[in-house]
Short mmCIF file of C-alpha atoms in Angstrom, two decimals:
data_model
loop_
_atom_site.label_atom_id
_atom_site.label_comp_id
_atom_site.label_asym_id
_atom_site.label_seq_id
_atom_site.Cartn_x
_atom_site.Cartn_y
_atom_site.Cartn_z
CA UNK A 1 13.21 -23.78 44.84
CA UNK A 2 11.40 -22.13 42.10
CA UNK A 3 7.70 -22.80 40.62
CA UNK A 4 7.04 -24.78 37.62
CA UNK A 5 4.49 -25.85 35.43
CA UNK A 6 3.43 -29.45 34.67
CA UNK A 7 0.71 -31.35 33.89
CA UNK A 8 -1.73 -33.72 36.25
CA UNK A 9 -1.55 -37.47 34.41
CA UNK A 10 -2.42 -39.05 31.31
CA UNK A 11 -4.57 -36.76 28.65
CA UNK A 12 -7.55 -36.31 29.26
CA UNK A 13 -9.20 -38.26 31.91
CA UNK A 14 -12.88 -39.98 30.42
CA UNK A 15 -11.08 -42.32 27.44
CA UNK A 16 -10.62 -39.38 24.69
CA UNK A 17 -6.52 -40.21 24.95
CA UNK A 18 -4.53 -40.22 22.37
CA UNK A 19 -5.56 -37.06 20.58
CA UNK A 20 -5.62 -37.68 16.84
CA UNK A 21 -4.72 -35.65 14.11
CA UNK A 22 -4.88 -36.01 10.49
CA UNK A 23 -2.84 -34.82 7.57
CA UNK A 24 -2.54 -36.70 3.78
CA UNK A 25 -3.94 -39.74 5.06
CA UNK A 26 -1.25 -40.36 7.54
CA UNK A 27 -2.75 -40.56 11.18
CA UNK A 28 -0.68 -39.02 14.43
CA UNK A 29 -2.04 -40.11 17.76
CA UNK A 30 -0.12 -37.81 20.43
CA UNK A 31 -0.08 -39.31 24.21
CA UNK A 32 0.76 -37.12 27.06
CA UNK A 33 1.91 -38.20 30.87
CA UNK A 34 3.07 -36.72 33.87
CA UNK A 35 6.81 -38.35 34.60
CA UNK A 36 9.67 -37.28 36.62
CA UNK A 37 12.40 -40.06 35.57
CA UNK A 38 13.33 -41.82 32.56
CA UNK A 39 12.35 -45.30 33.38
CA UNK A 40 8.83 -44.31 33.87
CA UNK A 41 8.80 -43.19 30.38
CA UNK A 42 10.74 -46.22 29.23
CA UNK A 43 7.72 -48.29 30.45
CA UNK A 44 4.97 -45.96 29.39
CA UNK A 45 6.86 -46.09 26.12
CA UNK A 46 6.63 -50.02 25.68
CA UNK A 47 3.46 -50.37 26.35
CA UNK A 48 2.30 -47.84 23.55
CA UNK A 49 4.71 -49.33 21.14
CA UNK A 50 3.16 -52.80 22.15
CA UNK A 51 -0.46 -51.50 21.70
CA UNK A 52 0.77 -50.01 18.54
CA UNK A 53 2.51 -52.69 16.73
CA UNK A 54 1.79 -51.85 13.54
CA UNK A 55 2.76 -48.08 13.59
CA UNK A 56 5.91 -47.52 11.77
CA UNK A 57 7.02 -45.08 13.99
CA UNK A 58 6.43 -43.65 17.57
CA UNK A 59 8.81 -40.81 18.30
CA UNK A 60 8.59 -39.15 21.60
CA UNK A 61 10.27 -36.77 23.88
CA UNK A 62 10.29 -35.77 27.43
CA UNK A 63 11.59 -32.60 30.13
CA UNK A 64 12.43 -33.88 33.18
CA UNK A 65 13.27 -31.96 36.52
CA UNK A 66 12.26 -28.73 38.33
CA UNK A 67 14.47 -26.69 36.33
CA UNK A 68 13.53 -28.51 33.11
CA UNK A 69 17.37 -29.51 32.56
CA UNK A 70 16.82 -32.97 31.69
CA UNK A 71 15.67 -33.18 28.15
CA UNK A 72 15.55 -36.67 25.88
CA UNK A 73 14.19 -36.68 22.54
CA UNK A 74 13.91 -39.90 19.97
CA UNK A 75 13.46 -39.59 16.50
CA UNK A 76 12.51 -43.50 16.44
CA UNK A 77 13.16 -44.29 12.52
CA UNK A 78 11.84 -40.92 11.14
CA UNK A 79 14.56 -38.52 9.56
CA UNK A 80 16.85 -37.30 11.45
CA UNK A 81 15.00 -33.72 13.86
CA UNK A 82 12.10 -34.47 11.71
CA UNK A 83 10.10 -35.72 14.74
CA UNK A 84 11.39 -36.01 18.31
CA UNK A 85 12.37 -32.47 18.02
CA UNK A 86 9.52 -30.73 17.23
CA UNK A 87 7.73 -32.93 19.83
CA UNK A 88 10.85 -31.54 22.47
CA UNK A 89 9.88 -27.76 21.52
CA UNK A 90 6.36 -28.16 21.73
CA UNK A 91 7.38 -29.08 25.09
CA UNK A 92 9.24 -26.34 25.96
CA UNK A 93 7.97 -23.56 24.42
CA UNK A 94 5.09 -24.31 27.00
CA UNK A 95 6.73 -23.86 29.64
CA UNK A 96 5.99 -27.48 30.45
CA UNK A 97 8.27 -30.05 32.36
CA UNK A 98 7.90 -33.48 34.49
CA UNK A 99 6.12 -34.61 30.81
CA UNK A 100 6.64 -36.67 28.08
CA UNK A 101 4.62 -37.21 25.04
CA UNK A 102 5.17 -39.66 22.26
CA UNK A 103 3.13 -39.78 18.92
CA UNK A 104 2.25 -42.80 16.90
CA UNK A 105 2.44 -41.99 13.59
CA UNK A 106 0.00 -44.34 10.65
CA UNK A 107 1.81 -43.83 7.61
CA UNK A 108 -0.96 -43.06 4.85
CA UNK A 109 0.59 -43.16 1.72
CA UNK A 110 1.31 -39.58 0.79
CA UNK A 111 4.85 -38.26 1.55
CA UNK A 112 5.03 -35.43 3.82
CA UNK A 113 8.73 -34.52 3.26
CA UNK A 114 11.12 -33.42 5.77
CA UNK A 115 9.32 -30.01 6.63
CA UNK A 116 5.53 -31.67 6.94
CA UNK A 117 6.88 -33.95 9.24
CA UNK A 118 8.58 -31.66 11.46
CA UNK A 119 5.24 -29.01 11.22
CA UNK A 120 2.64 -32.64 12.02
CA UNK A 121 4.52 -33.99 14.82
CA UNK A 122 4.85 -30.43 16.39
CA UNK A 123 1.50 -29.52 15.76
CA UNK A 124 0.14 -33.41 17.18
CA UNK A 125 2.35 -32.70 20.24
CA UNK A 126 0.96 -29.36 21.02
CA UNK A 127 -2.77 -30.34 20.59
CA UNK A 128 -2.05 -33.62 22.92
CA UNK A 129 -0.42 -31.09 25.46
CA UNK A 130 -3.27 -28.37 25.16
CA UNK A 131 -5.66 -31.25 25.82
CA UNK A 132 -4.39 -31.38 29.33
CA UNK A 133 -4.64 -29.98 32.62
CA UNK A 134 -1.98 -28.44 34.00
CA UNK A 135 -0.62 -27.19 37.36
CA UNK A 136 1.82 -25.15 38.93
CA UNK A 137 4.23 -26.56 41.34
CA UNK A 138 4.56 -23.54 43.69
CA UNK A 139 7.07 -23.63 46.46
CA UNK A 140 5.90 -22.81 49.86
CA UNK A 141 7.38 -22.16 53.42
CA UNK A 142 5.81 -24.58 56.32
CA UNK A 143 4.54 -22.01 59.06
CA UNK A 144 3.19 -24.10 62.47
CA UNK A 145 1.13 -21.49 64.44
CA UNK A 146 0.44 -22.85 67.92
CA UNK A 147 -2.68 -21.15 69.69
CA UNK A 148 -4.89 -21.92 72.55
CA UNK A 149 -7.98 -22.83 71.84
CA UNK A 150 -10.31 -20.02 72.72
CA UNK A 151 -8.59 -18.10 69.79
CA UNK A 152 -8.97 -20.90 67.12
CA UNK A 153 -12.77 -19.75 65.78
CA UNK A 154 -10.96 -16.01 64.79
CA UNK A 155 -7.77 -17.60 63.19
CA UNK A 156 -9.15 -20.10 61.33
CA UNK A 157 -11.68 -17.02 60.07
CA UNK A 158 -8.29 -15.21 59.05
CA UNK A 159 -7.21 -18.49 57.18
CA UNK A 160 -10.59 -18.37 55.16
CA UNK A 161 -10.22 -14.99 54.14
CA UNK A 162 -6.71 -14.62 53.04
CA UNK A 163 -6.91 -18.19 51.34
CA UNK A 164 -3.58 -19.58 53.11
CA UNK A 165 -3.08 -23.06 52.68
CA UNK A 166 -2.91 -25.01 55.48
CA UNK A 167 -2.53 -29.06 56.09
CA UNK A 168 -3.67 -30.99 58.96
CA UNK A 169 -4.15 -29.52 62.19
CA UNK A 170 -3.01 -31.22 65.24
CA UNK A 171 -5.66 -30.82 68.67
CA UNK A 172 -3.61 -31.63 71.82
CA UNK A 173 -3.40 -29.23 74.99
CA UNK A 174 -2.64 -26.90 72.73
CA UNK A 175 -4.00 -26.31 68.55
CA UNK A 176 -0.64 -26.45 66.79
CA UNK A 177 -2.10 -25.34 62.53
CA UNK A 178 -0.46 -26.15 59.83
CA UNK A 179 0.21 -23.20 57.32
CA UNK A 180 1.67 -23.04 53.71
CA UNK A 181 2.58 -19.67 52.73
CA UNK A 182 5.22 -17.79 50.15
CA UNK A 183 8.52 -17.44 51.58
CA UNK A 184 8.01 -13.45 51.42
CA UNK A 185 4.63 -13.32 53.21
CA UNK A 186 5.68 -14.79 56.23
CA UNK A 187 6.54 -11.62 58.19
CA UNK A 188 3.13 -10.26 57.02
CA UNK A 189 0.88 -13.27 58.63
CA UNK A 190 3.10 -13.16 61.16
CA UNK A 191 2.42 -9.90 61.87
CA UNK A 192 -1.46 -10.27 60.99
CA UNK A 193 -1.71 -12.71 63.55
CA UNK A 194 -0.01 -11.49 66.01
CA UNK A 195 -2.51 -8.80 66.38
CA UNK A 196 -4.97 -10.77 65.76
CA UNK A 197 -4.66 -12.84 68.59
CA UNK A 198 -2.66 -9.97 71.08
CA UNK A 199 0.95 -11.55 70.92
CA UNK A 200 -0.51 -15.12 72.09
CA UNK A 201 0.09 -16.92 68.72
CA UNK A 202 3.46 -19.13 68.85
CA UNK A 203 5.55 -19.46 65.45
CA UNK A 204 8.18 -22.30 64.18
CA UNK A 205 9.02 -22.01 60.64
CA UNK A 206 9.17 -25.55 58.87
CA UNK A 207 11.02 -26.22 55.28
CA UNK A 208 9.70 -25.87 51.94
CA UNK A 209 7.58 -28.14 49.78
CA UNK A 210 6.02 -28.01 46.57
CA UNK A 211 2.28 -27.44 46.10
CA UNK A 212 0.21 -27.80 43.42
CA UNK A 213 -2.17 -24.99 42.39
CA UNK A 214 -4.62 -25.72 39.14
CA UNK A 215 -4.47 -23.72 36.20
CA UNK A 216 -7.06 -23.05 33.93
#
């Protein structure tokens, strides 16, 4: 499991989606959302096309997967790499996957040629995907850390200072925490805690899951 960047939903939050941008009268209007298979885009799709009916075109693209090795791109009646593309690079020279983004393009009168296509639909997709917020996906090891309960007040102060994630905590005979930590900095909580509560902390190491940590 590796980390990866994607983004949290639809762009932005508060009504401002689409983003627009202008160039010789012809109007793009770039939407962004968080998807991880092609049939959620399908539908997201349709239901721009339908609320844009009169748009000539709405070419889109999407990167799909933790390793970003699914990859779909539609040029949707535009010249051929003009537009779906340049929407697929803004994409991923982000860094970005889990996404798609589509832009609905208003025809304006002027001609933009091959080359001012391919330069407006990049430069639409990269403002819509710069409009959002983004996240990394970071892969952490499940760490349960069974303790009694007159040492709970010091290790949930060692928690707070170090910043490790935890999930819920489970209060039975015994207080069994929940920990989320990097793979290589188990041995050193293990180790932390261990002297931090004089060899009385228990340890079982769980699998991994993905969290998300906000970027700015």
């Amino acid at each position: 499991m590796e980390a990866y960047t994607t983004i949290t939903g639809e762009i932005p939050e508060g009504g401002v989606s689409p983003v627009l941008y202008e160039i010789q009268r012809s109007r793009f209007l770039a939407y962004v959302i968080h998807a991880e298979d092609e049939e959620e885009v399908r539908t997201w799709l349709q239901s721009i096309k339908k609320e844009h009916y009169e748009a000539r075109h709405v070419p889109y693209a999407m990167v799909l997967g933790a390793h970003a090795d699914r990859q779909r791109s539609s040029d949707d009646g535009e010249p051929g790499g003009t537009a779906g593309s340049p929407i697929l690079e803004a994409i991923k020279t982000r860094g970005i996957t889990n996404a798609a983004v589509a832009v609905v393009r208003y025809f304006g009168g002027i001609k933009l040629g091959a080359g001012g296509l391919i330069r407006a639909y990049a430069h639409a997709a990269g403002l819509g995907l710069d409009a959002t917020a983004k996240i990394r996906m970071t892969p952490l090891h499940t760490m349960y850390v069974t303790i009694d309960y007159d040492l709970l007040a010091a290790v949930e102060r060692y928690i707070r200072d170090t910043g490790v994630q935890t999930e819920a905590t489970d209060y039975a005979d015994t207080v069994r925490l929940t920990l989320l930590i990097p793979t290589g900095d188990i041995d050193l909580h293990q180790r932390a805690l261990t002297d931090l509560t004089a060899g009385r902390a228990r340890y079982k190491l769980g699998g991994h899951k993905y969290v998300a940590v906000p970027l700015a």
